[in-house]
Amino acid sequence: MKPSKRLKVSRAVVMSTSSLSGNGRSRAQLRVYRPGDLRHIKEQRATEEVRVLNVQRINEGDYDYELSSPLDMPTILSHAGGEIAGDIGEGLEGDDWEECADIYQELLDGCRRIYRVDGRKRRDRTERTYYHWTPQYDCIVDAFMDWCLNEEQGHCIPENIHGFPSISVTVVDIFRTSKRLVPLTGDQYQSASMVRAGIFPSSPLRHHHGFSTRTLHLFHDLFCRCPRLSIQPFIKALCDVQGFPFRPYLMQQFSSAYDTYLEVKARVRRLVAHALDRDSPDWRITHTCPCCQNELEEDVALDIRMMVAMDRNDLLKRVERRKEAADDSAAEVTGSGVIERVDPRKAGGDYFLSRAVVDEWAEENWKNVTPWIPEGGFREWVWKTGRCEEKWHNASDKNTGKSWAKFDENGIFLLICRHGLVLSLADMVKAKYSLATMHHFLEAEKRRRIINGEEGPPTGKLCFAYDVGCTNSKTVHRSPLASLAKYMGYLPAIGTMHGYAHERACQLNFLLLYQTGAGLEDGETCEQYFSKSNALASAIRHASIFHRRQMITEYAYHTDNFETYGNLSKFLRNHYKQALKILGTVDSLKTWMRNAGINDARIIFRWLEEEAAYLQNLSKEPPSETLQMEYYGKLVTLKGCQAVLKEARHAWLSYRPGERDQTAALEWTQCHAQENERKILADVHALESKLDIRIRWTEGSKEWDQAEALVTGAKYRRALDKLEGLLVSRIFELSRLNISGTGYKMRKHLASALKKRSKSIQNAITEYNNIAIKMKPPRCQVDWEEVVEYAFLSEFDILHDTREDIRKRPWAVPANRVIMTQFFKVVGAEDELARVHQEIQRLITSIQHESFDWSTNSKYFFPGTPVERTSDNKGCPIEVLKADGGDEEDDGSGDDDDDDEEDLIQRVDAFLSVAEDVLGG
């Protein structure tokens, strides 16, 4: 059947799709055509737009087709008027269907292009991704364990497995990026099949890209060893190694795959803990350190059963993302202005205390906490409290109770044992994190004793070393935690490095040097840990809440298990050698004590008691002395007022008329002097009545001189306090001058640097010396060199006396004070030997039990060779390639078990022999 009418399109008027739509040629370019041609073009455009909407897509190469008749279409009037069909037919010549087909194809592609409006919000992208990943984790964990077993035994899954479909994935490896075929081995999710093949996908649903497991493992180990390494430099390094430019989108893909990798590893750890029956909430914190917590029946009772340290670190803070005032973005903002994405993931595991648990111990919530009361009542044990808040700024309420507006988490609060193993972590967020951390640990220890059937309070004290332990002891004493702390034997202490910045009275109560049973422990384990963990600061400063905790937890876990635990034997060996070295000075100490007339060690303990009593009385001035100094001050002021009044009267009486009229000014001065005299006299009369003074003191009388000495002494103490306060800010530099091993040149260099930048200290020294001369008897003056040569800042405290001269007391003699310090070091060395002996036995026993647990539970971890493992869905066996070419079968003789047991016995015997050599040496 022939078409009723064919349209003929002329080459002269054929235009591109962009020209027909008005987006291509300008009006100036269109003027080259005749007016009639322009009319034809416009009408053709309208016709084609209507026609395209009513026809089907043209197959490629099919140009011989019929067009709908213009008579069947609605009539459309042109600008010039007239019907479209007739005008077009008259103006078109030629029969170029190829050009017409191209025009139709372009028009179809352009008109049918649909722009999808995405109504999703990026704010909940993380949340939706998490909910897509969650149901897949169980299958991925099984696949990951299969891959680990295959990798260990040299097996690999081939890309093509008969009977299984496969998908193509772009895999980023360490040295190359390539397309790989991943067989779908019957798993419920494609992601599990990818993980079984050693690839972690970067998205939960569309698996087009992934990273090899060994690449993720490499980054994890590099990060744990060098926390400064973040994802961006690692991805840039991969791009450099593989020879292509940096691709920023790889960072997001790698971050998603890495989060999945860490979540899978965490779930595998929980499965292992469950198989070993170590999955109780308190198991990790009560079994973290084998040397501290692996109690044995043959243990000897120590005065301090366990020593831990706790401290805050404000370098590991995180910036809270808030909407700026000028930010007009369409991001969803909460009422507080926070613009962070919603992230339901929880990181930290059993290391971190939740924010809700920490907030329970804020002071305003203490009324909601029920104190724990033991059935047997309290032990007769109350710790001492200190008063060093004025010197330690991080102990003030404004720093412990308030959070900086810029940061959400101001840092972390760490609880760590003396061997460096992390017990717990807490975020510092507007809460009493120290109380929450202590309660978490003490409550776990109490529950462990109940489970083990131990009755009554534990034997020995539990020492908590804290740089503001004196202040924290008062907080614990008045908090609901006090009863539990008393029951568990809480002993507050301050570390050696921070302790010498405390006042002397505080040191006598809390410094570890004077704590019986503390040994040679310095209590500064947190500072040693922070010196390494501070490298995390740059990576977590702008991270999300989840990723911040994730990085801190992974670092803590890796450090505990791969560094600190492996160095326990080295720790014990070093402390043992240190104790033996100090004990080697016993003969010299005995000689010094004999020359000083110290025939009994109890004399040194009595000296400490006398010094503590002296400092305690020194901090409290008698009320009578305070009133006498006030009365003396009023008399001095009265004397000055009377001198001014006398001078004013003399000036008024000597006034001569004829000069400039100053009568009013003289009378005004005289009236004011009389008024001041009356006020001072009233105060003097009141003080005389209170002190029962019948004869007013006069200058030169005995009472006047005594009161003057009291006032001078008060000024002396204020000058000394000012000098001491200025030195507190330089305490660590000053202590560095006296550290054993610091050379002469280094000490002089530090002293010179301090002198140049410490003009205020020099002014304080001058003020102190001016007042020291007026003392009766005159006090010794100090200069800059003498100040920096003080052994410790606390030596200033023995200069405070004004009521009695203590320079001749034996405990104030510098030589005797050196003997006291060395004596307590020797006592600590003896305690350290006893503790190290016990910790060596605990460590060896723990190694034996650890090997036994793994050997008896091996059936949970090694159910068979990879060939015997089948898919959990279809039950189809998966063929795996073995590197050595064959499988080894068990003959059932049990020789392998015997070999493992013999190997274990040999390793334990070797360790025992080394320990005996160390103890014997």
Coordinates of C-alpha atoms in Angstrom, one line a residue, residues 67-524:
L67 CA 4.9 9.8 7.9
S68 CA 1.5 10.6 9.2
S69 CA -0.6 12.7 7.0
P70 CA -0.8 16.4 8.0
L71 CA -4.5 16.2 7.4
D72 CA -4.8 13.9 10.4
M73 CA -3.1 16.3 12.7
P74 CA -4.6 19.3 14.4
T75 CA -4.4 22.5 12.5
I76 CA -1.7 24.9 13.7
L77 CA -1.5 28.4 12.4
S78 CA 1.9 29.9 11.6
H79 CA 3.0 33.5 12.1
A80 CA 2.1 34.3 8.5
G81 CA -1.2 32.5 8.6
G82 CA -2.3 29.7 6.3
E83 CA -2.3 26.0 6.7
I84 CA 0.8 24.1 7.5
A85 CA 0.5 21.3 5.1
G86 CA 0.2 23.4 2.0
D87 CA 3.0 25.8 2.9
I88 CA 5.4 23.0 3.7
G89 CA 4.6 21.1 0.6
E90 CA 5.3 24.1 -1.6
G91 CA 8.6 25.0 0.1
L92 CA 10.3 21.6 0.3
E93 CA 12.2 20.0 -2.6
G94 CA 14.3 16.9 -2.7
D95 CA 14.1 13.5 -1.2
D96 CA 16.8 13.2 1.4
W97 CA 15.4 10.6 3.9
E98 CA 18.8 10.0 5.5
E99 CA 19.0 13.5 6.8
C100 CA 15.4 13.4 8.0
A101 CA 16.1 10.2 9.9
D102 CA 19.0 11.8 11.7
I103 CA 16.8 14.8 12.7
Y104 CA 14.1 12.5 14.0
Q105 CA 16.5 10.5 16.1
E106 CA 18.0 13.6 17.6
L107 CA 14.6 15.0 18.3
L108 CA 13.5 11.8 20.0
D109 CA 16.5 11.6 22.2
G110 CA 16.2 15.2 23.3
C111 CA 12.4 15.3 23.8
R112 CA 12.3 12.0 25.7
R113 CA 15.1 12.9 28.1
I114 CA 13.6 12.8 31.6
Y115 CA 15.3 14.6 34.4
R116 CA 14.7 12.7 37.7
V117 CA 14.1 14.8 40.8
D118 CA 15.9 13.2 43.7
G119 CA 13.9 13.8 46.9
R120 CA 16.4 12.1 49.2
K121 CA 18.5 14.0 51.7
R122 CA 22.2 13.4 52.2
R123 CA 21.8 14.0 55.9
D124 CA 20.4 10.5 56.5
R125 CA 22.7 8.8 54.0
T126 CA 24.9 7.3 56.7
E127 CA 21.9 6.1 58.6
R128 CA 20.3 4.4 55.5
T129 CA 23.7 2.8 54.6
Y130 CA 23.9 1.4 58.1
Y131 CA 20.5 -0.2 58.0
H132 CA 21.3 -1.8 54.6
W133 CA 24.6 -3.2 56.0
T134 CA 23.1 -4.6 59.3
P135 CA 21.3 -7.7 58.0
Q136 CA 24.3 -8.7 55.9
Y137 CA 26.9 -8.8 58.7
D138 CA 26.3 -12.3 59.8
C139 CA 26.9 -13.8 56.4
I140 CA 29.9 -11.5 55.9
V141 CA 31.4 -12.6 59.2
D142 CA 31.2 -16.3 58.1
A143 CA 32.7 -15.5 54.7
F144 CA 35.5 -13.5 56.3
M145 CA 36.4 -16.3 58.7
D146 CA 36.5 -18.7 55.7
W147 CA 38.7 -16.3 53.8
C148 CA 41.1 -16.0 56.8
L149 CA 41.3 -19.8 57.0
N150 CA 41.8 -20.2 53.3
E151 CA 44.5 -17.5 53.3
E152 CA 46.4 -19.1 56.2
Q153 CA 46.4 -22.5 54.5
G154 CA 47.3 -21.2 51.0
H155 CA 43.9 -21.7 49.4
C156 CA 42.1 -19.3 47.0
I157 CA 38.7 -19.2 45.3
P158 CA 39.0 -19.2 41.5
E159 CA 37.2 -16.6 39.5
N160 CA 35.2 -19.1 37.5
I161 CA 33.4 -21.9 39.3
H162 CA 31.2 -24.2 37.2
G163 CA 27.6 -23.8 38.1
F164 CA 27.9 -20.5 39.8
P165 CA 27.3 -17.1 38.2
S166 CA 29.8 -14.3 38.7
I167 CA 29.9 -10.5 38.8
S168 CA 32.5 -8.1 37.6
V169 CA 34.1 -5.8 40.2
T170 CA 36.7 -3.2 40.1
V171 CA 39.1 -4.1 42.8
V172 CA 41.7 -1.7 44.3
D173 CA 44.7 -3.6 45.6
I174 CA 48.0 -2.4 47.0
F175 CA 49.9 -2.4 43.7
R176 CA 47.2 -2.6 41.0
T177 CA 43.6 -1.9 40.2
S178 CA 41.8 -4.4 38.0
K179 CA 38.5 -5.9 37.0
R180 CA 37.9 -9.2 38.7
L181 CA 35.2 -11.8 38.3
V182 CA 33.7 -12.8 41.7
P183 CA 31.8 -16.1 41.8
L184 CA 28.5 -15.9 43.7
T185 CA 29.0 -19.0 45.8
G186 CA 25.5 -19.5 47.0
D187 CA 25.6 -16.8 49.7
Q188 CA 22.5 -14.9 50.6
Y189 CA 24.2 -11.6 49.8
Q190 CA 26.6 -10.8 47.0
S191 CA 28.7 -8.9 49.5
A192 CA 29.4 -12.2 51.4
S193 CA 30.6 -13.8 48.2
M194 CA 32.9 -10.8 47.6
V195 CA 34.4 -11.1 51.1
R196 CA 34.8 -14.8 50.7
A197 CA 36.9 -13.9 47.6
G198 CA 39.0 -11.4 49.6
I199 CA 37.2 -8.2 48.5
F200 CA 35.3 -5.8 50.7
P201 CA 32.6 -3.9 48.8
S202 CA 32.3 -0.1 49.2
S203 CA 28.5 0.0 49.2
P204 CA 25.9 -2.4 50.6
L205 CA 23.7 -2.8 47.5
R206 CA 25.6 -2.0 44.3
H207 CA 28.8 -4.0 44.2
H208 CA 30.8 -2.4 41.4
H209 CA 33.8 -1.4 43.4
G210 CA 35.7 -2.9 46.2
F211 CA 39.1 -3.1 48.1
S212 CA 41.1 -6.1 48.7
T213 CA 41.1 -7.4 52.3
R214 CA 44.9 -7.2 52.5
T215 CA 44.8 -3.5 51.5
L216 CA 42.4 -2.8 54.3
H217 CA 44.5 -4.9 56.7
L218 CA 47.6 -3.0 55.7
F219 CA 46.0 0.4 56.4
H220 CA 44.7 -0.9 59.7
D221 CA 48.1 -2.0 60.9
L222 CA 49.8 1.1 59.5
F223 CA 47.3 3.4 61.3
C224 CA 47.7 1.5 64.6
R225 CA 51.5 1.9 64.4
C226 CA 51.4 5.5 63.1
P227 CA 48.1 7.1 64.1
R228 CA 48.9 10.3 62.2
L229 CA 48.2 8.3 59.0
S230 CA 44.7 9.0 57.8
I231 CA 42.7 7.7 54.8
Q232 CA 43.6 10.6 52.5
P233 CA 47.4 10.2 52.4
F234 CA 47.0 6.4 52.2
I235 CA 44.8 6.7 49.1
K236 CA 47.2 9.2 47.6
A237 CA 50.0 6.8 48.2
L238 CA 48.0 4.0 46.5
C239 CA 47.4 6.3 43.5
D240 CA 51.1 7.1 43.3
V241 CA 52.2 3.5 43.5
Q242 CA 49.7 2.5 40.8
G243 CA 50.7 5.5 38.6
F244 CA 47.4 7.4 38.2
P245 CA 46.3 10.8 39.5
F246 CA 44.6 11.1 42.9
R247 CA 40.9 10.3 42.7
P248 CA 39.0 11.9 45.7
Y249 CA 36.0 9.6 45.4
L250 CA 38.2 6.7 46.4
M251 CA 38.4 8.2 49.9
Q252 CA 34.7 7.8 50.5
Q253 CA 34.7 4.3 49.0
F254 CA 37.6 3.3 51.1
S255 CA 36.1 4.7 54.2
S256 CA 32.9 2.7 53.7
A257 CA 34.8 -0.5 53.0
Y258 CA 37.1 0.1 56.0
D259 CA 34.1 0.7 58.4
T260 CA 32.7 -2.7 57.2
Y261 CA 36.0 -4.4 57.7
L262 CA 36.4 -3.1 61.3
E263 CA 32.8 -4.1 62.1
V264 CA 33.4 -7.6 60.8
K265 CA 36.6 -7.9 62.8
A266 CA 34.8 -6.7 66.0
R267 CA 32.1 -9.3 65.5
V268 CA 34.7 -12.0 65.0
R269 CA 36.3 -11.0 68.3
R270 CA 32.9 -11.3 70.0
L271 CA 32.5 -14.7 68.6
V272 CA 35.9 -15.8 69.8
A273 CA 35.1 -14.3 73.3
H274 CA 31.8 -16.2 73.4
A275 CA 33.5 -19.5 72.5
L276 CA 36.0 -18.9 75.3
D277 CA 33.3 -17.9 77.7
R278 CA 34.7 -14.4 78.0
D279 CA 31.7 -12.4 76.8
S280 CA 30.4 -11.2 80.1
P281 CA 30.2 -7.3 80.4
D282 CA 32.9 -7.2 83.1
W283 CA 35.2 -9.8 81.7
R284 CA 37.6 -7.5 79.9
I285 CA 38.0 -4.9 82.6
T286 CA 38.5 -7.5 85.3
H287 CA 41.0 -9.6 83.3
T288 CA 42.8 -6.9 81.3
C289 CA 46.2 -7.3 83.0
P290 CA 47.4 -10.8 84.0
C291 CA 50.1 -9.3 86.3
C292 CA 47.6 -7.2 88.2
Q293 CA 44.3 -9.2 88.1
N294 CA 45.3 -12.9 87.8
E295 CA 45.1 -13.6 91.5
L296 CA 46.6 -16.9 92.7
E297 CA 46.1 -19.0 95.8
E298 CA 49.7 -18.7 96.7
D299 CA 49.8 -14.9 96.5
V300 CA 51.2 -13.0 99.4
A301 CA 49.0 -10.2 100.8
L302 CA 50.5 -6.9 99.8
D303 CA 49.7 -3.5 101.4
I304 CA 48.5 -2.3 97.9
R305 CA 46.9 -5.1 96.0
M306 CA 46.7 -3.2 92.7
M307 CA 47.9 0.1 91.3
V308 CA 46.1 2.0 88.6
A309 CA 46.5 5.5 87.1
M310 CA 43.9 7.8 85.7
D311 CA 44.2 11.2 83.9
R312 CA 42.6 13.4 81.3
N313 CA 43.9 14.2 77.9
D314 CA 42.4 17.2 76.2
L315 CA 44.4 16.8 73.0
L316 CA 42.0 14.1 71.7
K317 CA 39.1 16.6 71.4
R318 CA 36.7 16.8 68.5
V319 CA 35.2 19.8 66.9
E320 CA 31.5 19.9 66.8
R321 CA 30.1 20.9 63.4
R322 CA 27.6 23.7 63.8
K323 CA 25.8 25.9 61.3
E324 CA 27.5 29.2 60.9
A325 CA 25.5 32.4 61.1
A326 CA 26.0 33.2 57.4
D327 CA 25.4 29.7 56.2
D328 CA 22.3 29.5 53.9
S329 CA 22.7 25.9 53.0
A330 CA 19.6 23.7 52.9
A331 CA 21.0 21.2 55.3
E332 CA 18.7 20.1 58.0
V333 CA 19.7 21.7 61.3
T334 CA 18.7 20.7 64.7
G335 CA 17.6 23.0 67.5
S336 CA 21.2 23.3 68.8
G337 CA 22.6 24.2 65.4
V338 CA 24.4 20.9 64.9
I339 CA 24.7 19.9 61.3
E340 CA 26.3 16.5 61.7
R341 CA 24.8 13.5 59.9
V342 CA 22.6 11.1 61.9
D343 CA 24.8 8.1 62.6
P344 CA 23.2 5.2 64.6
R345 CA 26.4 3.3 64.8
K346 CA 28.1 2.8 68.2
A347 CA 31.8 2.5 68.5
G348 CA 34.1 1.9 71.5
G349 CA 33.0 -1.6 72.4
D350 CA 33.8 -2.5 76.0
Y351 CA 36.5 0.2 76.2
F352 CA 34.4 3.3 76.3
L353 CA 31.8 4.2 78.9
S354 CA 28.6 5.5 77.3
R355 CA 27.8 9.1 77.6
A356 CA 24.6 8.3 79.6
V357 CA 26.6 6.3 82.2
V358 CA 29.1 9.2 82.6
D359 CA 26.3 11.8 83.0
E360 CA 24.8 9.9 85.9
W361 CA 27.7 10.9 88.0
A362 CA 27.4 14.6 87.4
E363 CA 27.0 16.4 90.7
E364 CA 23.5 17.6 90.0
N365 CA 22.5 13.9 89.5
W366 CA 24.0 12.6 92.7
K367 CA 20.6 12.7 94.4
N368 CA 19.4 10.0 91.9
V369 CA 22.3 7.6 92.8
T370 CA 21.7 5.2 95.6
P371 CA 24.9 4.6 97.6
W372 CA 25.9 1.0 98.0
I373 CA 26.0 -0.2 101.6
P374 CA 27.9 -3.5 102.3
E375 CA 26.2 -6.0 104.5
G376 CA 29.2 -6.3 106.9
G377 CA 29.5 -2.5 107.4
F378 CA 32.4 -0.3 106.6
R379 CA 36.0 -0.9 107.3
E380 CA 37.7 1.7 109.5
W381 CA 39.5 3.4 106.7
V382 CA 39.1 7.0 105.6
W383 CA 41.6 8.5 103.2
K384 CA 43.1 11.9 103.7
T385 CA 42.0 14.9 101.6
G386 CA 44.1 17.7 100.2
R387 CA 43.7 21.4 99.2
C388 CA 45.6 22.0 96.0
E389 CA 42.8 23.3 93.8
E390 CA 44.3 26.8 93.8
K391 CA 47.5 25.6 92.1
W392 CA 46.0 23.1 89.7
H393 CA 43.9 24.8 87.1
N394 CA 42.5 21.5 85.7
A395 CA 41.0 20.8 89.1
S396 CA 38.8 23.9 89.1
D397 CA 35.1 23.7 88.5
K398 CA 35.2 26.0 85.4
N399 CA 37.4 23.4 83.6
T400 CA 36.0 20.2 84.9
G401 CA 32.3 21.2 84.8
K402 CA 32.0 23.1 81.5
S403 CA 32.7 22.2 78.0
W404 CA 34.2 24.5 75.4
A405 CA 31.5 25.7 73.0
K406 CA 33.7 24.8 70.0
F407 CA 34.2 21.1 71.0
D408 CA 31.7 18.4 71.7
E409 CA 34.2 16.0 73.3
N410 CA 36.9 17.9 75.1
G411 CA 39.2 14.8 75.2
I412 CA 39.3 11.4 76.9
F413 CA 39.6 10.2 80.5
L414 CA 41.9 7.2 80.8
L415 CA 42.1 4.5 83.4
I416 CA 45.1 2.3 83.0
C417 CA 47.0 -0.2 85.1
R418 CA 50.6 0.3 86.1
H419 CA 51.8 -2.0 83.3
G420 CA 50.2 0.2 80.6
L421 CA 47.1 -1.9 79.7
V422 CA 43.9 0.2 79.2
L423 CA 41.1 -0.6 81.6
S424 CA 38.5 1.9 80.4
L425 CA 38.0 5.2 78.5
A426 CA 35.4 8.0 78.8
D427 CA 34.6 11.1 76.9
M428 CA 35.0 14.4 78.7
V429 CA 31.6 15.9 78.1
K430 CA 30.3 18.2 80.8
A431 CA 30.3 15.4 83.4
K432 CA 32.2 13.9 86.4
Y433 CA 34.0 11.4 84.2
S434 CA 36.5 10.5 87.0
L435 CA 33.7 9.4 89.3
A436 CA 32.0 7.4 86.5
T437 CA 35.3 5.7 85.6
M438 CA 36.1 4.8 89.2
H439 CA 32.5 3.5 89.7
H440 CA 32.7 1.4 86.6
F441 CA 35.9 -0.3 87.7
L442 CA 35.1 -0.7 91.4
E443 CA 31.6 -2.1 90.6
A444 CA 33.1 -4.6 88.2
E445 CA 35.7 -5.7 90.8
K446 CA 33.0 -6.1 93.4
R447 CA 30.9 -8.2 91.1
R448 CA 33.9 -10.4 90.3
R449 CA 34.5 -11.1 94.0
I450 CA 30.8 -12.0 94.4
I451 CA 31.0 -14.4 91.5
N452 CA 34.2 -16.0 92.8
G453 CA 32.5 -16.5 96.2
E454 CA 34.9 -14.1 98.1
E455 CA 33.4 -12.7 101.2
G456 CA 34.1 -9.4 103.0
P457 CA 36.2 -6.5 101.8
P458 CA 39.3 -7.3 99.8
T459 CA 42.7 -7.5 101.4
G460 CA 45.0 -4.6 100.6
K461 CA 44.3 -1.2 99.2
L462 CA 43.4 -0.2 95.6
C463 CA 45.7 2.7 94.7
F464 CA 44.4 5.3 92.2
A465 CA 47.2 7.7 91.0
Y466 CA 45.9 11.0 89.7
D467 CA 47.7 14.3 89.1
V468 CA 44.9 16.0 91.2
G469 CA 44.3 13.0 93.4
C470 CA 44.1 15.3 96.5
T471 CA 41.2 17.2 95.1
N472 CA 39.5 14.0 93.7
S473 CA 39.7 12.4 97.1
K474 CA 37.5 15.2 98.5
T475 CA 35.0 14.7 95.6
V476 CA 34.8 11.0 96.2
H477 CA 34.4 11.5 99.9
R478 CA 31.3 13.6 99.5
S479 CA 29.8 11.7 96.6
P480 CA 27.6 8.6 96.6
L481 CA 30.7 6.6 95.5
A482 CA 32.2 7.0 99.0
S483 CA 30.7 3.8 100.5
L484 CA 31.8 1.6 97.6
A485 CA 35.3 3.2 97.6
K486 CA 35.7 2.6 101.3
Y487 CA 34.7 -1.1 100.9
M488 CA 37.1 -1.7 98.0
G489 CA 40.0 0.0 99.8
Y490 CA 40.3 3.2 97.7
L491 CA 43.7 4.9 98.2
P492 CA 44.2 8.2 96.5
A493 CA 47.7 9.2 95.4
I494 CA 49.6 11.6 93.1
G495 CA 52.3 10.7 90.7
T496 CA 55.9 11.5 91.1
M497 CA 56.2 14.0 88.2
H498 CA 53.0 16.0 89.1
G499 CA 53.4 15.5 92.9
Y500 CA 56.3 17.9 93.3
A501 CA 54.1 20.8 92.1
H502 CA 51.8 20.1 95.0
E503 CA 52.3 21.8 98.4
R504 CA 54.5 19.9 100.9
A505 CA 51.6 18.9 103.2
C506 CA 49.8 17.4 100.2
Q507 CA 52.9 15.4 99.3
L508 CA 53.2 13.9 102.7
N509 CA 49.7 12.5 102.4
F510 CA 49.5 11.5 98.7
L511 CA 52.9 11.2 97.0
L512 CA 53.7 7.7 96.0
L513 CA 57.2 7.9 97.5
Y514 CA 55.7 7.9 101.0
Q515 CA 52.9 5.3 100.4
T516 CA 53.7 2.0 102.0
G517 CA 53.6 -0.8 99.5
A518 CA 53.8 1.4 96.4
G519 CA 57.2 0.2 95.5
L520 CA 59.0 2.2 92.8
E521 CA 55.9 3.0 90.8
D522 CA 55.8 6.6 89.7
G523 CA 52.1 6.8 88.9
E524 CA 52.7 8.5 85.5

